[in-house]
mmCIF file of C-alpha atoms in Angstrom:
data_model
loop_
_atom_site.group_PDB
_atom_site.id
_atom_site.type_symbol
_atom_site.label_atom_id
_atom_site.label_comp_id
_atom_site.label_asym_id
_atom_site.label_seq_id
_atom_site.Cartn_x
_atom_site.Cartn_y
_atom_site.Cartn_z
ATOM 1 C CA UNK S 1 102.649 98.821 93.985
ATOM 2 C CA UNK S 2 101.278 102.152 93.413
ATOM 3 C CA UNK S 3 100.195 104.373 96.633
ATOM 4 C CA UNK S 4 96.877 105.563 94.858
ATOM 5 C CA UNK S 5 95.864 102.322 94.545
ATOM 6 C CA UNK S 6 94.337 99.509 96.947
ATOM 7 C CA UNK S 7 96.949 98.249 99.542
ATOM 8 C CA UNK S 8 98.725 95.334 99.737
ATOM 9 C CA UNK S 9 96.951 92.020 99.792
ATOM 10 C CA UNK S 10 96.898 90.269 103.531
ATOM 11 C CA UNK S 11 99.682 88.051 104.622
ATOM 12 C CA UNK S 12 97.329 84.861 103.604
ATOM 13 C CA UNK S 13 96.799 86.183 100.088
ATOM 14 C CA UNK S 14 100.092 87.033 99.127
ATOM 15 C CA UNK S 15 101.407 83.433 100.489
ATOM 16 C CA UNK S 16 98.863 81.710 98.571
ATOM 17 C CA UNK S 17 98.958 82.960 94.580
ATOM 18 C CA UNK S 18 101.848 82.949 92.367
ATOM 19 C CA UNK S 19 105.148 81.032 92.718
ATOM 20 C CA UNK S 20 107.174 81.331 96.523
ATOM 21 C CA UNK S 21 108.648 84.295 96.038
ATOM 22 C CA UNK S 22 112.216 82.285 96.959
ATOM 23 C CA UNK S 23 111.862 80.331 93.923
ATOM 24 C CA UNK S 24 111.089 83.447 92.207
ATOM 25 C CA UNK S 25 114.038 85.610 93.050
ATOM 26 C CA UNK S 26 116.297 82.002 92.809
ATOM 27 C CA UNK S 27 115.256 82.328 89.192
ATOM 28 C CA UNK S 28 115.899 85.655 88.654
ATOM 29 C CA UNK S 29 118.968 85.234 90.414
ATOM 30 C CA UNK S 30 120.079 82.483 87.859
ATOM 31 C CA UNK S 31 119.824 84.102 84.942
ATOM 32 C CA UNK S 32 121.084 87.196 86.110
ATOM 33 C CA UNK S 33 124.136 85.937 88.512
ATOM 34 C CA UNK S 34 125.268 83.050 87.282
ATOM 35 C CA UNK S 35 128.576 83.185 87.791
ATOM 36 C CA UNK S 36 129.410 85.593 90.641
ATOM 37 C CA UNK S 37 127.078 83.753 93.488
ATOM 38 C CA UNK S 38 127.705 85.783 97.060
ATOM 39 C CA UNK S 39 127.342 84.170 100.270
ATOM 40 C CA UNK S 40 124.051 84.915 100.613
ATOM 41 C CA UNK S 41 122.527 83.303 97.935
ATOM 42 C CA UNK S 42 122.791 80.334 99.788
ATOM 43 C CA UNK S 43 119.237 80.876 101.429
ATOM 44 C CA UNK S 44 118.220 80.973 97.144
ATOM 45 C CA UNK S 45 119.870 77.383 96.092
ATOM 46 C CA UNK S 46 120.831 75.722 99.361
ATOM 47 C CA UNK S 47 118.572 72.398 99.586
ATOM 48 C CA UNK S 48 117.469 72.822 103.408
ATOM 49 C CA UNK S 49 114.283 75.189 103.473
ATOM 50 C CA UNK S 50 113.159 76.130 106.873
ATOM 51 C CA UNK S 51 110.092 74.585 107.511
ATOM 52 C CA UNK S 52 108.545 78.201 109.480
ATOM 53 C CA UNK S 53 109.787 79.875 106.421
ATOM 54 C CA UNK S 54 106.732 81.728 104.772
ATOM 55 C CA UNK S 55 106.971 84.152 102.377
ATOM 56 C CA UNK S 56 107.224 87.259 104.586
ATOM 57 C CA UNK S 57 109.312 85.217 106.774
ATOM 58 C CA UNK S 58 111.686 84.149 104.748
ATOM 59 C CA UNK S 59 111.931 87.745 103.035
ATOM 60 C CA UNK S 60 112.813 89.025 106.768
ATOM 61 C CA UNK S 61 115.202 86.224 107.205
ATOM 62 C CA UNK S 62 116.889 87.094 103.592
ATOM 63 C CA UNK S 63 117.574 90.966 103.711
ATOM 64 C CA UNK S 64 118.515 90.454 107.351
ATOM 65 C CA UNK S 65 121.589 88.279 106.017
ATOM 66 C CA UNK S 66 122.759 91.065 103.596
ATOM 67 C CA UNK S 67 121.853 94.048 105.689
ATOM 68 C CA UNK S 68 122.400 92.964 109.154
ATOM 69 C CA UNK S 69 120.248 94.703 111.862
ATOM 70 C CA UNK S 70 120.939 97.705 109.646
ATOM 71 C CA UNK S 71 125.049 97.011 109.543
ATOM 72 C CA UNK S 72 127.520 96.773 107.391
ATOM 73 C CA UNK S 73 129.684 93.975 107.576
ATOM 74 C CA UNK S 74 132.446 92.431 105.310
ATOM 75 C CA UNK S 75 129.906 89.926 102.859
ATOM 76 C CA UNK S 76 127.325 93.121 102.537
ATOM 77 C CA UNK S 77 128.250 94.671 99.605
ATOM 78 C CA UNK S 78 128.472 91.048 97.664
ATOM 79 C CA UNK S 79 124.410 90.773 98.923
ATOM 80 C CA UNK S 80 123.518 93.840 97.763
ATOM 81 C CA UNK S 81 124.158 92.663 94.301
ATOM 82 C CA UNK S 82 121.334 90.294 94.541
ATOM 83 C CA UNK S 83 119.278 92.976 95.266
ATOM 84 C CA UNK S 84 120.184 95.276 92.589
ATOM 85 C CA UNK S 85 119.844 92.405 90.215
ATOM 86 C CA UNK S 86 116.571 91.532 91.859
ATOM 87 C CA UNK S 87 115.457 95.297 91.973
ATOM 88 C CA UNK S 88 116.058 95.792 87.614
ATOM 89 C CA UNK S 89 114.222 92.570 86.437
ATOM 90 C CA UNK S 90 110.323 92.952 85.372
ATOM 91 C CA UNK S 91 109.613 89.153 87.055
ATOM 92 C CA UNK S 92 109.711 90.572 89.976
ATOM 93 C CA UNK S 93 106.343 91.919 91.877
ATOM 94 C CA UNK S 94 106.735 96.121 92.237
ATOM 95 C CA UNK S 95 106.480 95.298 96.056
ATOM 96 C CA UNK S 96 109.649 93.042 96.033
ATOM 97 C CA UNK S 97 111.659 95.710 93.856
ATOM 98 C CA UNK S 98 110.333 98.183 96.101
ATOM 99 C CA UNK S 99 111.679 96.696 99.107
ATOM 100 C CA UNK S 100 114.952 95.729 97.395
ATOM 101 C CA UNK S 101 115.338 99.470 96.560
ATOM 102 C CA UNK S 102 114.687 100.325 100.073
ATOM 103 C CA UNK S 103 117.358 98.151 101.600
ATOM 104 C CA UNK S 104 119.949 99.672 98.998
ATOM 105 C CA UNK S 105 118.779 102.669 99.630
ATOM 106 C CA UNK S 106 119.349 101.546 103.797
ATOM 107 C CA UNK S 107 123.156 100.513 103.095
ATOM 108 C CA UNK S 108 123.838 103.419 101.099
ATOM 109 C CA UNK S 109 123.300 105.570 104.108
ATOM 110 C CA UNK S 110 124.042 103.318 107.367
ATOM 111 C CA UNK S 111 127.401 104.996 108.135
ATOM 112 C CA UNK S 112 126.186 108.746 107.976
ATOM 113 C CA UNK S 113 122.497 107.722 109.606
ATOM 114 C CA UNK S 114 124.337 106.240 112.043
ATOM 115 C CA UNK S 115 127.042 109.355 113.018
ATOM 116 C CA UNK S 116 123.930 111.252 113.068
ATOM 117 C CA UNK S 117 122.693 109.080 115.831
ATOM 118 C CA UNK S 118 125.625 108.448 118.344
ATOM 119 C CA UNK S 119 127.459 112.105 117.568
ATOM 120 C CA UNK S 120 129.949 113.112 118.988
ATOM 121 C CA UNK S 121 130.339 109.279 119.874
ATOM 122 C CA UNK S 122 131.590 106.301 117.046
ATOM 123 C CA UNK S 123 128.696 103.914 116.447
ATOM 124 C CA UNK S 124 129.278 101.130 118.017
ATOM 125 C CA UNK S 125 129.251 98.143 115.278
ATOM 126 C CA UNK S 126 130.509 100.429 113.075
ATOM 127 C CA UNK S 127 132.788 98.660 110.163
ATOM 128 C CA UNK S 128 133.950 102.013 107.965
ATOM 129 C CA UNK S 129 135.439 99.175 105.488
ATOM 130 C CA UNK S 130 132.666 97.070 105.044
ATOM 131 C CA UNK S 131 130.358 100.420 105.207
ATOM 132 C CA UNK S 132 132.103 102.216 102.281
ATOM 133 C CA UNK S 133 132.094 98.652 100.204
ATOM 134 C CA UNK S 134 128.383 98.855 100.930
ATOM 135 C CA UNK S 135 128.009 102.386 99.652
ATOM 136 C CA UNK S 136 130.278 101.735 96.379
ATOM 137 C CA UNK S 137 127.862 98.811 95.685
ATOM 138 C CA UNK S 138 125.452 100.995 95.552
ATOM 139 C CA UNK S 139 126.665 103.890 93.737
ATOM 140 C CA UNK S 140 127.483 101.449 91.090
ATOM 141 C CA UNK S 141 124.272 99.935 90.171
ATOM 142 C CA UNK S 142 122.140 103.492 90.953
ATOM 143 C CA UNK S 143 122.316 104.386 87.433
ATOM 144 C CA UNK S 144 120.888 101.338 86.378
ATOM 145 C CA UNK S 145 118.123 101.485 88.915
ATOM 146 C CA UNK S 146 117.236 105.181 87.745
ATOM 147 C CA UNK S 147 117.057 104.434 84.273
ATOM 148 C CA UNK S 148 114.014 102.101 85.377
ATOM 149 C CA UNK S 149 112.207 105.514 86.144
ATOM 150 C CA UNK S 150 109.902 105.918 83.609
ATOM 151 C CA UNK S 151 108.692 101.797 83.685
ATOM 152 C CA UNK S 152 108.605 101.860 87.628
ATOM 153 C CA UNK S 153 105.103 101.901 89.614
ATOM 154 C CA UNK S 154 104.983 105.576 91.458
ATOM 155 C CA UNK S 155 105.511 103.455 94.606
ATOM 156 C CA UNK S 156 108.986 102.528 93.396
ATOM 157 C CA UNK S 157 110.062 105.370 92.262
ATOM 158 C CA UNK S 158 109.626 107.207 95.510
ATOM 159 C CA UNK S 159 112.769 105.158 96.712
ATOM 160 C CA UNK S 160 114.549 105.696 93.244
ATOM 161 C CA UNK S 161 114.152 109.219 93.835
ATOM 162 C CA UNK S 162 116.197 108.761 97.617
ATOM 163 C CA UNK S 163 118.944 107.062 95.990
ATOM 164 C CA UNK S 164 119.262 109.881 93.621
ATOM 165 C CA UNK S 165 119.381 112.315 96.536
ATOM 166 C CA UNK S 166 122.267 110.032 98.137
ATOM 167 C CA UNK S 167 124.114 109.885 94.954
ATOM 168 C CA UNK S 168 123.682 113.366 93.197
ATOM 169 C CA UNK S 169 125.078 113.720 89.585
ATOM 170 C CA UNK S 170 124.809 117.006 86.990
ATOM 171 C CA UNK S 171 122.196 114.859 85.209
ATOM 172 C CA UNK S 172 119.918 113.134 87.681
ATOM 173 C CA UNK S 173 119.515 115.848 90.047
ATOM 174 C CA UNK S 174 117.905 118.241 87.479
ATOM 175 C CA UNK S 175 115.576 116.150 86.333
ATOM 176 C CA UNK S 176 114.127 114.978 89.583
ATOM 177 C CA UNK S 177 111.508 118.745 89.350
ATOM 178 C CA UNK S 178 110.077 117.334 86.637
ATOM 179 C CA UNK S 179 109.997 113.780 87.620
ATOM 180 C CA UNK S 180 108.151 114.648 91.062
ATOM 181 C CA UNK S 181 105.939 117.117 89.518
ATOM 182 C CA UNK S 182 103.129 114.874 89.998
ATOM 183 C CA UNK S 183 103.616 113.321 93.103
ATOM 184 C CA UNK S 184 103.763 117.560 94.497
ATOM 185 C CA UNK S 185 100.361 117.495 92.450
ATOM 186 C CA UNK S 186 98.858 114.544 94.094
ATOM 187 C CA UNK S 187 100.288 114.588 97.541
ATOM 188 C CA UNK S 188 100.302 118.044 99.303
ATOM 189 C CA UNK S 189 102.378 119.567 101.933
ATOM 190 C CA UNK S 190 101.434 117.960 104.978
ATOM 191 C CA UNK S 191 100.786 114.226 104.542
ATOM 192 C CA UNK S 192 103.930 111.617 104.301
ATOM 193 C CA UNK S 193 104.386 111.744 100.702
ATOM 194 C CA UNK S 194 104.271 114.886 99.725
ATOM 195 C CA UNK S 195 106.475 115.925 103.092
ATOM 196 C CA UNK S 196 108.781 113.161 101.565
ATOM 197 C CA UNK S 197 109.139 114.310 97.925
ATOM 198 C CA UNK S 198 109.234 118.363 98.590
ATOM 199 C CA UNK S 199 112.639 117.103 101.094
ATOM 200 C CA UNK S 200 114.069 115.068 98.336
ATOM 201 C CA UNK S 201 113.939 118.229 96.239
ATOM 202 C CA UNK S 202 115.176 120.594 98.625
ATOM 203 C CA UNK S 203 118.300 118.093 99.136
ATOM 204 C CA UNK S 204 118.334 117.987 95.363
ATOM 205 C CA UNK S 205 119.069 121.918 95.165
ATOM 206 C CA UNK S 206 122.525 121.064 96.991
ATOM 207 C CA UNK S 207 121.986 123.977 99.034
ATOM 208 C CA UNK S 208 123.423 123.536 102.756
ATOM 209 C CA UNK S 209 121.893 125.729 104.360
ATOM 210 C CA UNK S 210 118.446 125.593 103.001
ATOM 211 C CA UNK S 211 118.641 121.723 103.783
ATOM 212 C CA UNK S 212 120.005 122.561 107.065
ATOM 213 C CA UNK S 213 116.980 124.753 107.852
ATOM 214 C CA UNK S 214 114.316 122.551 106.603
ATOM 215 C CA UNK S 215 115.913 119.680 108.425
ATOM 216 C CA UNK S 216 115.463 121.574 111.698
ATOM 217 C CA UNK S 217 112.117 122.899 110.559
ATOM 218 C CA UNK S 218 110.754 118.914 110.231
ATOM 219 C CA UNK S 219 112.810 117.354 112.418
ATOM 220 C CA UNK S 220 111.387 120.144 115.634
ATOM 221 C CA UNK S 221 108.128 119.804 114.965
ATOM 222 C CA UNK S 222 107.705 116.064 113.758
ATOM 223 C CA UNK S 223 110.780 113.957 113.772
ATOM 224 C CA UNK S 224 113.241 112.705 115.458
ATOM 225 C CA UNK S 225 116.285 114.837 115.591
ATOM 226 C CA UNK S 226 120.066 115.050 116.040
ATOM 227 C CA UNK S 227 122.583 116.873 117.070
ATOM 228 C CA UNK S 228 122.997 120.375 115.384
ATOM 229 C CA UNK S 229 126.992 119.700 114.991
ATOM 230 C CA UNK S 230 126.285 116.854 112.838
ATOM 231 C CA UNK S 231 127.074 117.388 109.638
ATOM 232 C CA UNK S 232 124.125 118.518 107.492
ATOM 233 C CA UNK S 233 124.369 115.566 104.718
ATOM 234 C CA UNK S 234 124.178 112.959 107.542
ATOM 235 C CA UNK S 235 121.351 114.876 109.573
ATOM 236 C CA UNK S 236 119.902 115.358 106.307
ATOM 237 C CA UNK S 237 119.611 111.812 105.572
ATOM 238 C CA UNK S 238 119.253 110.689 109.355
ATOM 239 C CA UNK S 239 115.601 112.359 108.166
ATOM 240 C CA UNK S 240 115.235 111.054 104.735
ATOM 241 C CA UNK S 241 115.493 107.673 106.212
ATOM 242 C CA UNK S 242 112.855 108.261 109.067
ATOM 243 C CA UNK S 243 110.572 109.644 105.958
ATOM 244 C CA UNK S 244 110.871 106.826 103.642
ATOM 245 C CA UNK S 245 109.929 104.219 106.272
ATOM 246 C CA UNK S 246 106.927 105.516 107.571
ATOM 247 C CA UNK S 247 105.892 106.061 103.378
ATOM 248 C CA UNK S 248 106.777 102.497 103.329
ATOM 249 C CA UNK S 249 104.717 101.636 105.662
ATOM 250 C CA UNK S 250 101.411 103.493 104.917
ATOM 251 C CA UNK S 251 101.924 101.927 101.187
ATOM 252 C CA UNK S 252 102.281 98.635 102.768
ATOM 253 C CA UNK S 253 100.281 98.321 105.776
ATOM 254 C CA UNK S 254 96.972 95.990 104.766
ATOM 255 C CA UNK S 255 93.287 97.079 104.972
ATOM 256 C CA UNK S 256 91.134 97.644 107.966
ATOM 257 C CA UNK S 257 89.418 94.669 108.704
ATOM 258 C CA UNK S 258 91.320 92.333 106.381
#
């Protein structure tokens, strides 16, 4: 996947060449896993296969078992192993690791989007438990993700650069300049991806209250917002979020007239 090139084949194309992508990540998954199956790797190895299940289907049908309708629940951190294994190994398509990235990147944040939505209020599914699990998860593997960086697709790294925003060390964070240089090059101030990288960097400069005034700068004028006593990390990311889907989307979204 790279977001200069042409966009993602139609629906009937991807269904129709290379291997199901279920056997594909069941494979991966294998060799990878072994050992340490989690519940949801049932919809890899279980013998029933649903007979509606396309590919895209059965993709929907899979995160939504380890990511919930965007919850965390007890079994979600053991899922999101799959998709950090999934989201390191070459056999699978740049799209796929993109979108594995993305729902990491989706845990990693639920429990602060989420106060940034329902402030002053609790959110109402909320699990804090299952929610910091998720999170830990995902700390863990980040490194290994990150170090991906310079064999990733530009598409891919746009969500590797979010999880390094989310989980800021003395070595990633300095780096990212550098990293994004091009993308700032390519993509200027303005359109979704180069609104998306120059926030990643300002939230990279750990600087509260330049991340609290850009947030309120975007968030007025194109986003949606949240409350100002929020705190600024989860209204911060409340916005990262927002930016990184609709990215997703205009990588993703097939040709006119296909």
């Amino acid at each position: 996947m790279d977001p200069h090139a042409a966009p993602e084949q139609t629906r009937h194309d991807a269904i129709s060449c290379g291997p199901p992508i279920r056997q594909l990540f069941r494979e991966v998954i294998a060799d990878r896993m072994p050992d340490r199956m989690p519940l949801q790797a049932a919809m890899l190895f279980g013998p029933q296969i649903d007979p509606t299940w396309d590919d895209q289907s059965f993709l929907a049908e899979f995160y939504n078992e380890i990511l919930h309708q965007d919850t965390c629940q007890p079994h979600t951190a053991d899922g999101l192993a799959l998709l950090a294994a999934l989201a390191i190994d070459d056999r699978i398509p740049a799209r796929h690791r993109f979108q594995a990235v993305d729902v990491l990147f989706s845990a990693a944040t639920v429990a602060e989007r989420h106060l940034a939505e329902t402030w002053p209020a609790t959110p109402q599914h909320a699990d804090p438990d299952s929610e910091a699990r998720a999170c830990n998860t995902v700390q863990l593997h980040t490194p290994d993700l990150l170090a991906r960086w310079p064999a990733e697709c530009p598409a891919v790294r746009l969500t590797l650069a979010g999880l390094a925003v989310v989980f800021p060390t003395d070595r990633t964070l300095p780096a990212l300049t550098a990293r994004l240089h091009t993308f700032m090059n390519q993509h200027p101030q303005g359109t979704d991806i180069g609104d998306y990288v120059r926030f990643v960097l300002v939230l990279a400069a750990q600087d509260d209250s330049q991340t609290l005034a850009v947030t309120e700068k975007l968030t007025a004028a194109y986003w949606t917002g949240t409350p100002r006593r929020v705190p600024t990390r989860a209204r911060a990311l409340h916005l990262l979020d927002q930016m990184l889907t609709k990215v997703k989307a205009g990588l993703t979204q097939p040709r006119t007239g296909q």
